[in-house]
Amino acid sequence: MRIEKDALGELPVPEEAYYGIQTVRCAQNYDVTDHTFNELPHVIRAVAEVKKAAALANKEIKALEAHKADAIAQACDEIIAGKFSDQFPVNIWRSHGTGVNMNVNEVIANRANEILTGRKGYDEVHPNTHVNMCQSSNDTYPAAEAIVLYRMIKKTVESVKYFEDALKEKAIEFKDLPRLGRTCMQDAVPMTFGQVFAAWQSLCLHRE
């Protein structure tokens, strides 16, 4: 184990880990499921692509030293290629934004330092100061989401057809099964479960 320090104190981090203390804190504070970003390589790839683009842009405007930007870009390329795929233990149900952003920042920073100095650490490249330069979780993660959605939209739209057909079957199956409508906490106009499923089906009809 190595000991890392932040504004809240110190925590042990596995010696072999490329992530750091922010990742450890997030994983511990929101340990509500076993599902982590290790299971979502397409998301990690997109975040790394955003980080690489930011590093190269900051290099171009001379906000970031060239050797640091190049090391960050190399680390991003390795992540994009699938390396370090087990280094993203942040919980998927909490980390939409800051958690996964910092997790990726730390992995990139440690790998960039390793490229430049031969060892992990933040001597040359810091996850906040350099990898996250001119960025916020509020822009990096939505940008990564847009990239993922763009790549997955064709497959997603194709699969909607199967979902639509299933809803149509249920609309027919439950067409005579009544239920109470609800308006907030009060009973409202009666309807059938078939109508409910038909309404859901109608949401799929304009998928093209």
JSON list of C-alpha atoms in Angstrom, two decimals:
[
{"chain": "A", "resi": 1, "resn": "MET", "atom": "CA", "xyz": [0.00, 0.00, 0.00]},
{"chain": "A", "resi": 2, "resn": "ARG", "atom": "CA", "xyz": [1.01, 3.60, -0.57]},
{"chain": "A", "resi": 3, "resn": "ILE", "atom": "CA", "xyz": [-0.37, 6.53, 1.40]},
{"chain": "A", "resi": 4, "resn": "GLU", "atom": "CA", "xyz": [-1.93, 9.43, -0.47]},
{"chain": "A", "resi": 5, "resn": "LYS", "atom": "CA", "xyz": [-3.13, 12.70, 1.00]},
{"chain": "A", "resi": 6, "resn": "ASP", "atom": "CA", "xyz": [-5.84, 15.17, 0.04]},
{"chain": "A", "resi": 7, "resn": "ALA", "atom": "CA", "xyz": [-7.70, 18.03, 1.76]},
{"chain": "A", "resi": 8, "resn": "LEU", "atom": "CA", "xyz": [-9.64, 15.55, 3.91]},
{"chain": "A", "resi": 9, "resn": "GLY", "atom": "CA", "xyz": [-6.66, 13.56, 5.13]},
{"chain": "A", "resi": 10, "resn": "GLU", "atom": "CA", "xyz": [-4.80, 10.40, 4.21]},
{"chain": "A", "resi": 11, "resn": "LEU", "atom": "CA", "xyz": [-5.86, 7.03, 2.83]},
{"chain": "A", "resi": 12, "resn": "PRO", "atom": "CA", "xyz": [-4.03, 3.88, 1.75]},
{"chain": "A", "resi": 13, "resn": "VAL", "atom": "CA", "xyz": [-4.09, 3.12, -1.98]},
{"chain": "A", "resi": 14, "resn": "PRO", "atom": "CA", "xyz": [-3.02, -0.25, -3.42]},
{"chain": "A", "resi": 15, "resn": "GLU", "atom": "CA", "xyz": [0.59, 0.01, -4.53]},
{"chain": "A", "resi": 16, "resn": "GLU", "atom": "CA", "xyz": [-0.15, -1.40, -7.98]},
{"chain": "A", "resi": 17, "resn": "ALA", "atom": "CA", "xyz": [-3.15, 0.89, -8.58]},
{"chain": "A", "resi": 18, "resn": "TYR", "atom": "CA", "xyz": [-3.04, 3.66, -11.16]},
{"chain": "A", "resi": 19, "resn": "TYR", "atom": "CA", "xyz": [-6.00, 5.39, -9.52]},
{"chain": "A", "resi": 20, "resn": "GLY", "atom": "CA", "xyz": [-5.56, 7.47, -6.37]},
{"chain": "A", "resi": 21, "resn": "ILE", "atom": "CA", "xyz": [-7.15, 8.78, -3.21]},
{"chain": "A", "resi": 22, "resn": "GLN", "atom": "CA", "xyz": [-10.13, 10.50, -4.87]},
{"chain": "A", "resi": 23, "resn": "THR", "atom": "CA", "xyz": [-11.13, 7.22, -6.48]},
{"chain": "A", "resi": 24, "resn": "VAL", "atom": "CA", "xyz": [-10.74, 5.35, -3.19]},
{"chain": "A", "resi": 25, "resn": "ARG", "atom": "CA", "xyz": [-12.93, 7.89, -1.36]},
{"chain": "A", "resi": 26, "resn": "CYS", "atom": "CA", "xyz": [-15.66, 7.78, -3.99]},
{"chain": "A", "resi": 27, "resn": "ALA", "atom": "CA", "xyz": [-15.66, 3.96, -4.11]},
{"chain": "A", "resi": 28, "resn": "GLN", "atom": "CA", "xyz": [-15.91, 3.75, -0.31]},
{"chain": "A", "resi": 29, "resn": "ASN", "atom": "CA", "xyz": [-18.50, 6.49, 0.18]},
{"chain": "A", "resi": 30, "resn": "TYR", "atom": "CA", "xyz": [-20.90, 5.09, -2.42]},
{"chain": "A", "resi": 31, "resn": "ASP", "atom": "CA", "xyz": [-20.45, 1.36, -2.07]},
{"chain": "A", "resi": 32, "resn": "VAL", "atom": "CA", "xyz": [-24.06, 0.48, -2.93]},
{"chain": "A", "resi": 33, "resn": "THR", "atom": "CA", "xyz": [-23.54, -2.14, -5.64]},
{"chain": "A", "resi": 34, "resn": "ASP", "atom": "CA", "xyz": [-20.86, -4.34, -7.14]},
{"chain": "A", "resi": 35, "resn": "HIS", "atom": "CA", "xyz": [-21.20, -2.65, -10.53]},
{"chain": "A", "resi": 36, "resn": "THR", "atom": "CA", "xyz": [-18.32, -0.33, -11.38]},
{"chain": "A", "resi": 37, "resn": "PHE", "atom": "CA", "xyz": [-16.98, 1.49, -14.42]},
{"chain": "A", "resi": 38, "resn": "ASN", "atom": "CA", "xyz": [-14.69, -1.48, -15.01]},
{"chain": "A", "resi": 39, "resn": "GLU", "atom": "CA", "xyz": [-17.80, -2.93, -16.67]},
{"chain": "A", "resi": 40, "resn": "LEU", "atom": "CA", "xyz": [-18.25, 0.08, -18.99]},
{"chain": "A", "resi": 41, "resn": "PRO", "atom": "CA", "xyz": [-15.11, 0.32, -21.13]},
{"chain": "A", "resi": 42, "resn": "HIS", "atom": "CA", "xyz": [-16.96, 2.28, -23.81]},
{"chain": "A", "resi": 43, "resn": "VAL", "atom": "CA", "xyz": [-17.59, 5.06, -21.27]},
{"chain": "A", "resi": 44, "resn": "ILE", "atom": "CA", "xyz": [-13.98, 5.07, -20.05]},
{"chain": "A", "resi": 45, "resn": "ARG", "atom": "CA", "xyz": [-12.76, 5.17, -23.64]},
{"chain": "A", "resi": 46, "resn": "ALA", "atom": "CA", "xyz": [-14.92, 8.22, -24.36]},
{"chain": "A", "resi": 47, "resn": "VAL", "atom": "CA", "xyz": [-13.73, 10.05, -21.22]},
{"chain": "A", "resi": 48, "resn": "ALA", "atom": "CA", "xyz": [-10.11, 9.32, -22.18]},
{"chain": "A", "resi": 49, "resn": "GLU", "atom": "CA", "xyz": [-10.77, 10.71, -25.65]},
{"chain": "A", "resi": 50, "resn": "VAL", "atom": "CA", "xyz": [-12.09, 13.93, -24.12]},
{"chain": "A", "resi": 51, "resn": "LYS", "atom": "CA", "xyz": [-9.02, 14.12, -21.87]},
{"chain": "A", "resi": 52, "resn": "LYS", "atom": "CA", "xyz": [-6.67, 13.63, -24.81]},
{"chain": "A", "resi": 53, "resn": "ALA", "atom": "CA", "xyz": [-8.43, 16.34, -26.83]},
{"chain": "A", "resi": 54, "resn": "ALA", "atom": "CA", "xyz": [-8.22, 18.74, -23.88]},
{"chain": "A", "resi": 55, "resn": "ALA", "atom": "CA", "xyz": [-4.51, 18.04, -23.36]},
{"chain": "A", "resi": 56, "resn": "LEU", "atom": "CA", "xyz": [-3.71, 18.64, -27.03]},
{"chain": "A", "resi": 57, "resn": "ALA", "atom": "CA", "xyz": [-5.79, 21.84, -27.07]},
{"chain": "A", "resi": 58, "resn": "ASN", "atom": "CA", "xyz": [-4.06, 23.11, -23.93]},
{"chain": "A", "resi": 59, "resn": "LYS", "atom": "CA", "xyz": [-0.72, 22.27, -25.52]},
{"chain": "A", "resi": 60, "resn": "GLU", "atom": "CA", "xyz": [-1.65, 24.21, -28.65]},
{"chain": "A", "resi": 61, "resn": "ILE", "atom": "CA", "xyz": [-2.54, 27.35, -26.70]},
{"chain": "A", "resi": 62, "resn": "LYS", "atom": "CA", "xyz": [0.60, 26.88, -24.56]},
{"chain": "A", "resi": 63, "resn": "ALA", "atom": "CA", "xyz": [-1.36, 26.48, -21.33]},
{"chain": "A", "resi": 64, "resn": "LEU", "atom": "CA", "xyz": [0.20, 23.03, -20.81]},
{"chain": "A", "resi": 65, "resn": "GLU", "atom": "CA", "xyz": [3.85, 22.16, -21.34]},
{"chain": "A", "resi": 66, "resn": "ALA", "atom": "CA", "xyz": [4.38, 20.03, -24.42]},
{"chain": "A", "resi": 67, "resn": "HIS", "atom": "CA", "xyz": [6.08, 17.11, -22.66]},
{"chain": "A", "resi": 68, "resn": "LYS", "atom": "CA", "xyz": [3.25, 16.85, -20.12]},
{"chain": "A", "resi": 69, "resn": "ALA", "atom": "CA", "xyz": [0.57, 17.07, -22.79]},
{"chain": "A", "resi": 70, "resn": "ASP", "atom": "CA", "xyz": [2.30, 14.39, -24.85]},
{"chain": "A", "resi": 71, "resn": "ALA", "atom": "CA", "xyz": [2.57, 12.07, -21.84]},
{"chain": "A", "resi": 72, "resn": "ILE", "atom": "CA", "xyz": [-1.12, 12.63, -21.05]},
{"chain": "A", "resi": 73, "resn": "ALA", "atom": "CA", "xyz": [-2.04, 11.92, -24.66]},
{"chain": "A", "resi": 74, "resn": "GLN", "atom": "CA", "xyz": [0.01, 8.70, -24.62]},
{"chain": "A", "resi": 75, "resn": "ALA", "atom": "CA", "xyz": [-1.66, 7.57, -21.39]},
{"chain": "A", "resi": 76, "resn": "CYS", "atom": "CA", "xyz": [-5.07, 8.33, -22.95]},
{"chain": "A", "resi": 77, "resn": "ASP", "atom": "CA", "xyz": [-4.17, 6.32, -26.05]},
{"chain": "A", "resi": 78, "resn": "GLU", "atom": "CA", "xyz": [-3.33, 3.35, -23.85]},
{"chain": "A", "resi": 79, "resn": "ILE", "atom": "CA", "xyz": [-6.66, 3.62, -22.02]},
{"chain": "A", "resi": 80, "resn": "ILE", "atom": "CA", "xyz": [-8.51, 3.97, -25.33]},
{"chain": "A", "resi": 81, "resn": "ALA", "atom": "CA", "xyz": [-6.76, 0.79, -26.51]},
{"chain": "A", "resi": 82, "resn": "GLY", "atom": "CA", "xyz": [-8.12, -1.07, -23.47]},
{"chain": "A", "resi": 83, "resn": "LYS", "atom": "CA", "xyz": [-5.15, -0.95, -21.15]},
{"chain": "A", "resi": 84, "resn": "PHE", "atom": "CA", "xyz": [-5.80, -0.39, -17.41]},
{"chain": "A", "resi": 85, "resn": "SER", "atom": "CA", "xyz": [-9.31, -1.82, -17.84]},
{"chain": "A", "resi": 86, "resn": "ASP", "atom": "CA", "xyz": [-9.39, -2.89, -14.17]},
{"chain": "A", "resi": 87, "resn": "GLN", "atom": "CA", "xyz": [-8.50, 0.54, -12.78]},
{"chain": "A", "resi": 88, "resn": "PHE", "atom": "CA", "xyz": [-11.98, 2.07, -12.63]},
{"chain": "A", "resi": 89, "resn": "PRO", "atom": "CA", "xyz": [-13.62, 0.83, -9.40]},
{"chain": "A", "resi": 90, "resn": "VAL", "atom": "CA", "xyz": [-15.96, 3.80, -8.97]},
{"chain": "A", "resi": 91, "resn": "ASN", "atom": "CA", "xyz": [-19.59, 2.81, -8.51]},
{"chain": "A", "resi": 92, "resn": "ILE", "atom": "CA", "xyz": [-21.72, 3.38, -11.61]},
{"chain": "A", "resi": 93, "resn": "TRP", "atom": "CA", "xyz": [-24.77, 4.47, -9.58]},
{"chain": "A", "resi": 94, "resn": "ARG", "atom": "CA", "xyz": [-23.01, 7.42, -7.97]},
{"chain": "A", "resi": 95, "resn": "SER", "atom": "CA", "xyz": [-20.24, 8.55, -10.21]},
{"chain": "A", "resi": 96, "resn": "HIS", "atom": "CA", "xyz": [-21.99, 10.22, -13.10]},
{"chain": "A", "resi": 97, "resn": "GLY", "atom": "CA", "xyz": [-19.71, 13.20, -13.18]},
{"chain": "A", "resi": 98, "resn": "THR", "atom": "CA", "xyz": [-17.10, 13.89, -10.56]},
{"chain": "A", "resi": 99, "resn": "GLY", "atom": "CA", "xyz": [-16.34, 10.32, -9.47]},
{"chain": "A", "resi": 100, "resn": "VAL", "atom": "CA", "xyz": [-15.53, 8.83, -12.85]},
{"chain": "A", "resi": 101, "resn": "ASN", "atom": "CA", "xyz": [-13.92, 12.08, -14.04]},
{"chain": "A", "resi": 102, "resn": "MET", "atom": "CA", "xyz": [-11.45, 12.03, -11.12]},
{"chain": "A", "resi": 103, "resn": "ASN", "atom": "CA", "xyz": [-10.91, 8.28, -11.47]},
{"chain": "A", "resi": 104, "resn": "VAL", "atom": "CA", "xyz": [-9.81, 8.73, -15.08]},
{"chain": "A", "resi": 105, "resn": "ASN", "atom": "CA", "xyz": [-7.76, 11.83, -14.19]},
{"chain": "A", "resi": 106, "resn": "GLU", "atom": "CA", "xyz": [-5.80, 9.86, -11.59]},
{"chain": "A", "resi": 107, "resn": "VAL", "atom": "CA", "xyz": [-5.15, 6.88, -13.85]},
{"chain": "A", "resi": 108, "resn": "ILE", "atom": "CA", "xyz": [-3.93, 9.19, -16.62]},
{"chain": "A", "resi": 109, "resn": "ALA", "atom": "CA", "xyz": [-1.78, 11.22, -14.22]},
{"chain": "A", "resi": 110, "resn": "ASN", "atom": "CA", "xyz": [-0.10, 8.19, -12.67]},
{"chain": "A", "resi": 111, "resn": "ARG", "atom": "CA", "xyz": [0.58, 6.65, -16.08]},
{"chain": "A", "resi": 112, "resn": "ALA", "atom": "CA", "xyz": [1.84, 9.98, -17.49]},
{"chain": "A", "resi": 113, "resn": "ASN", "atom": "CA", "xyz": [4.22, 10.31, -14.55]},
{"chain": "A", "resi": 114, "resn": "GLU", "atom": "CA", "xyz": [5.37, 6.76, -15.11]},
{"chain": "A", "resi": 115, "resn": "ILE", "atom": "CA", "xyz": [6.10, 7.64, -18.75]},
{"chain": "A", "resi": 116, "resn": "LEU", "atom": "CA", "xyz": [8.07, 10.75, -17.75]},
{"chain": "A", "resi": 117, "resn": "THR", "atom": "CA", "xyz": [9.79, 9.62, -14.54]},
{"chain": "A", "resi": 118, "resn": "GLY", "atom": "CA", "xyz": [9.59, 5.83, -14.47]},
{"chain": "A", "resi": 119, "resn": "ARG", "atom": "CA", "xyz": [7.30, 5.75, -11.45]},
{"chain": "A", "resi": 120, "resn": "LYS", "atom": "CA", "xyz": [3.73, 6.53, -10.43]},
{"chain": "A", "resi": 121, "resn": "GLY", "atom": "CA", "xyz": [2.99, 9.76, -8.62]},
{"chain": "A", "resi": 122, "resn": "TYR", "atom": "CA", "xyz": [2.16, 13.35, -9.39]},
{"chain": "A", "resi": 123, "resn": "ASP", "atom": "CA", "xyz": [5.65, 14.86, -9.53]},
{"chain": "A", "resi": 124, "resn": "GLU", "atom": "CA", "xyz": [5.29, 15.88, -13.18]},
{"chain": "A", "resi": 125, "resn": "VAL", "atom": "CA", "xyz": [1.60, 15.50, -14.00]},
{"chain": "A", "resi": 126, "resn": "HIS", "atom": "CA", "xyz": [-1.16, 16.18, -11.49]},
{"chain": "A", "resi": 127, "resn": "PRO", "atom": "CA", "xyz": [-4.71, 14.84, -12.01]},
{"chain": "A", "resi": 128, "resn": "ASN", "atom": "CA", "xyz": [-6.33, 18.21, -11.29]},
{"chain": "A", "resi": 129, "resn": "THR", "atom": "CA", "xyz": [-3.77, 20.76, -12.38]},
{"chain": "A", "resi": 130, "resn": "HIS", "atom": "CA", "xyz": [-2.77, 19.13, -15.66]},
{"chain": "A", "resi": 131, "resn": "VAL", "atom": "CA", "xyz": [-5.11, 16.29, -16.71]},
{"chain": "A", "resi": 132, "resn": "ASN", "atom": "CA", "xyz": [-8.25, 18.20, -15.73]},
{"chain": "A", "resi": 133, "resn": "MET", "atom": "CA", "xyz": [-6.95, 21.57, -16.94]},
{"chain": "A", "resi": 134, "resn": "CYS", "atom": "CA", "xyz": [-9.72, 23.94, -18.15]},
{"chain": "A", "resi": 135, "resn": "GLN", "atom": "CA", "xyz": [-12.35, 21.25, -17.52]},
{"chain": "A", "resi": 136, "resn": "SER", "atom": "CA", "xyz": [-15.17, 20.36, -15.16]},
{"chain": "A", "resi": 137, "resn": "SER", "atom": "CA", "xyz": [-17.05, 17.14, -14.50]},
{"chain": "A", "resi": 138, "resn": "ASN", "atom": "CA", "xyz": [-20.08, 19.09, -15.73]},
{"chain": "A", "resi": 139, "resn": "ASP", "atom": "CA", "xyz": [-18.64, 19.28, -19.23]},
{"chain": "A", "resi": 140, "resn": "THR", "atom": "CA", "xyz": [-16.31, 16.28, -19.57]},
{"chain": "A", "resi": 141, "resn": "TYR", "atom": "CA", "xyz": [-18.85, 13.66, -18.57]},
{"chain": "A", "resi": 142, "resn": "PRO", "atom": "CA", "xyz": [-21.76, 14.98, -20.70]},
{"chain": "A", "resi": 143, "resn": "ALA", "atom": "CA", "xyz": [-19.32, 15.18, -23.64]},
{"chain": "A", "resi": 144, "resn": "ALA", "atom": "CA", "xyz": [-18.32, 11.55, -23.07]},
{"chain": "A", "resi": 145, "resn": "GLU", "atom": "CA", "xyz": [-21.99, 10.56, -22.79]},
{"chain": "A", "resi": 146, "resn": "ALA", "atom": "CA", "xyz": [-22.68, 12.19, -26.15]},
{"chain": "A", "resi": 147, "resn": "ILE", "atom": "CA", "xyz": [-19.81, 10.24, -27.73]},
{"chain": "A", "resi": 148, "resn": "VAL", "atom": "CA", "xyz": [-21.10, 6.95, -26.31]},
{"chain": "A", "resi": 149, "resn": "LEU", "atom": "CA", "xyz": [-24.68, 7.64, -27.42]},
{"chain": "A", "resi": 150, "resn": "TYR", "atom": "CA", "xyz": [-23.51, 8.54, -30.92]},
{"chain": "A", "resi": 151, "resn": "ARG", "atom": "CA", "xyz": [-21.66, 5.25, -31.21]},
{"chain": "A", "resi": 152, "resn": "MET", "atom": "CA", "xyz": [-24.48, 3.17, -29.76]},
{"chain": "A", "resi": 153, "resn": "ILE", "atom": "CA", "xyz": [-27.52, 4.86, -31.33]},
{"chain": "A", "resi": 154, "resn": "LYS", "atom": "CA", "xyz": [-27.86, 2.56, -34.35]},
{"chain": "A", "resi": 155, "resn": "LYS", "atom": "CA", "xyz": [-27.76, -0.58, -32.22]},
{"chain": "A", "resi": 156, "resn": "THR", "atom": "CA", "xyz": [-30.10, 1.02, -29.68]},
{"chain": "A", "resi": 157, "resn": "VAL", "atom": "CA", "xyz": [-32.67, 2.07, -32.28]},
{"chain": "A", "resi": 158, "resn": "GLU", "atom": "CA", "xyz": [-32.61, -1.41, -33.82]},
{"chain": "A", "resi": 159, "resn": "SER", "atom": "CA", "xyz": [-33.28, -3.01, -30.43]},
{"chain": "A", "resi": 160, "resn": "VAL", "atom": "CA", "xyz": [-36.22, -0.66, -29.75]},
{"chain": "A", "resi": 161, "resn": "LYS", "atom": "CA", "xyz": [-38.24, -2.63, -32.32]},
{"chain": "A", "resi": 162, "resn": "TYR", "atom": "CA", "xyz": [-38.13, -5.71, -30.08]},
{"chain": "A", "resi": 163, "resn": "PHE", "atom": "CA", "xyz": [-39.19, -3.61, -27.09]},
{"chain": "A", "resi": 164, "resn": "GLU", "atom": "CA", "xyz": [-42.06, -2.10, -29.09]},
{"chain": "A", "resi": 165, "resn": "ASP", "atom": "CA", "xyz": [-43.32, -5.53, -30.15]},
{"chain": "A", "resi": 166, "resn": "ALA", "atom": "CA", "xyz": [-43.26, -6.76, -26.53]},
{"chain": "A", "resi": 167, "resn": "LEU", "atom": "CA", "xyz": [-45.25, -3.73, -25.36]},
{"chain": "A", "resi": 168, "resn": "LYS", "atom": "CA", "xyz": [-47.80, -4.28, -28.13]},
{"chain": "A", "resi": 169, "resn": "GLU", "atom": "CA", "xyz": [-48.28, -7.90, -27.04]},
{"chain": "A", "resi": 170, "resn": "LYS", "atom": "CA", "xyz": [-48.88, -6.82, -23.44]},
{"chain": "A", "resi": 171, "resn": "ALA", "atom": "CA", "xyz": [-51.29, -4.10, -24.55]},
{"chain": "A", "resi": 172, "resn": "ILE", "atom": "CA", "xyz": [-53.41, -6.76, -26.24]},
{"chain": "A", "resi": 173, "resn": "GLU", "atom": "CA", "xyz": [-53.01, -9.30, -23.41]},
{"chain": "A", "resi": 174, "resn": "PHE", "atom": "CA", "xyz": [-54.13, -6.83, -20.71]},
{"chain": "A", "resi": 175, "resn": "LYS", "atom": "CA", "xyz": [-56.74, -4.90, -22.72]},
{"chain": "A", "resi": 176, "resn": "ASP", "atom": "CA", "xyz": [-59.59, -6.03, -20.44]},
{"chain": "A", "resi": 177, "resn": "LEU", "atom": "CA", "xyz": [-57.72, -5.83, -17.11]},
{"chain": "A", "resi": 178, "resn": "PRO", "atom": "CA", "xyz": [-58.85, -2.66, -15.30]},
{"chain": "A", "resi": 179, "resn": "ARG", "atom": "CA", "xyz": [-56.82, -0.49, -12.99]},
{"chain": "A", "resi": 180, "resn": "LEU", "atom": "CA", "xyz": [-57.29, 2.84, -11.26]},
{"chain": "A", "resi": 181, "resn": "GLY", "atom": "CA", "xyz": [-55.64, 5.83, -12.81]},
{"chain": "A", "resi": 182, "resn": "ARG", "atom": "CA", "xyz": [-53.67, 7.98, -10.40]},
{"chain": "A", "resi": 183, "resn": "THR", "atom": "CA", "xyz": [-53.32, 11.72, -10.00]},
{"chain": "A", "resi": 184, "resn": "CYS", "atom": "CA", "xyz": [-50.53, 12.20, -7.51]},
{"chain": "A", "resi": 185, "resn": "MET", "atom": "CA", "xyz": [-51.85, 10.45, -4.36]},
{"chain": "A", "resi": 186, "resn": "GLN", "atom": "CA", "xyz": [-55.52, 10.33, -5.45]},
{"chain": "A", "resi": 187, "resn": "ASP", "atom": "CA", "xyz": [-57.58, 7.87, -7.47]},
{"chain": "A", "resi": 188, "resn": "ALA", "atom": "CA", "xyz": [-58.46, 9.16, -10.94]},
{"chain": "A", "resi": 189, "resn": "VAL", "atom": "CA", "xyz": [-60.09, 7.95, -14.18]},
{"chain": "A", "resi": 190, "resn": "PRO", "atom": "CA", "xyz": [-60.14, 4.13, -14.46]},
{"chain": "A", "resi": 191, "resn": "MET", "atom": "CA", "xyz": [-58.25, 2.58, -17.38]},
{"chain": "A", "resi": 192, "resn": "THR", "atom": "CA", "xyz": [-56.93, -0.81, -18.37]},
{"chain": "A", "resi": 193, "resn": "PHE", "atom": "CA", "xyz": [-53.41, -2.13, -18.07]},
{"chain": "A", "resi": 194, "resn": "GLY", "atom": "CA", "xyz": [-53.64, -2.62, -21.82]},
{"chain": "A", "resi": 195, "resn": "GLN", "atom": "CA", "xyz": [-53.99, 1.14, -22.26]},
{"chain": "A", "resi": 196, "resn": "VAL", "atom": "CA", "xyz": [-50.92, 1.70, -20.10]},
{"chain": "A", "resi": 197, "resn": "PHE", "atom": "CA", "xyz": [-48.79, -0.64, -22.20]},
{"chain": "A", "resi": 198, "resn": "ALA", "atom": "CA", "xyz": [-50.22, 0.85, -25.40]},
{"chain": "A", "resi": 199, "resn": "ALA", "atom": "CA", "xyz": [-49.18, 4.31, -24.21]},
{"chain": "A", "resi": 200, "resn": "TRP", "atom": "CA", "xyz": [-45.64, 3.04, -23.58]},
{"chain": "A", "resi": 201, "resn": "GLN", "atom": "CA", "xyz": [-45.65, 1.44, -27.03]},
{"chain": "A", "resi": 202, "resn": "SER", "atom": "CA", "xyz": [-46.61, 4.75, -28.61]},
{"chain": "A", "resi": 203, "resn": "LEU", "atom": "CA", "xyz": [-43.38, 6.26, -27.30]},
{"chain": "A", "resi": 204, "resn": "CYS", "atom": "CA", "xyz": [-41.48, 3.87, -29.54]},
{"chain": "A", "resi": 205, "resn": "LEU", "atom": "CA", "xyz": [-43.42, 4.56, -32.73]},
{"chain": "A", "resi": 206, "resn": "HIS", "atom": "CA", "xyz": [-41.44, 7.66, -33.69]},
{"chain": "A", "resi": 207, "resn": "ARG", "atom": "CA", "xyz": [-38.04, 6.04, -33.21]},
{"chain": "A", "resi": 208, "resn": "GLU", "atom": "CA", "xyz": [-36.97, 6.83, -36.81]}
]
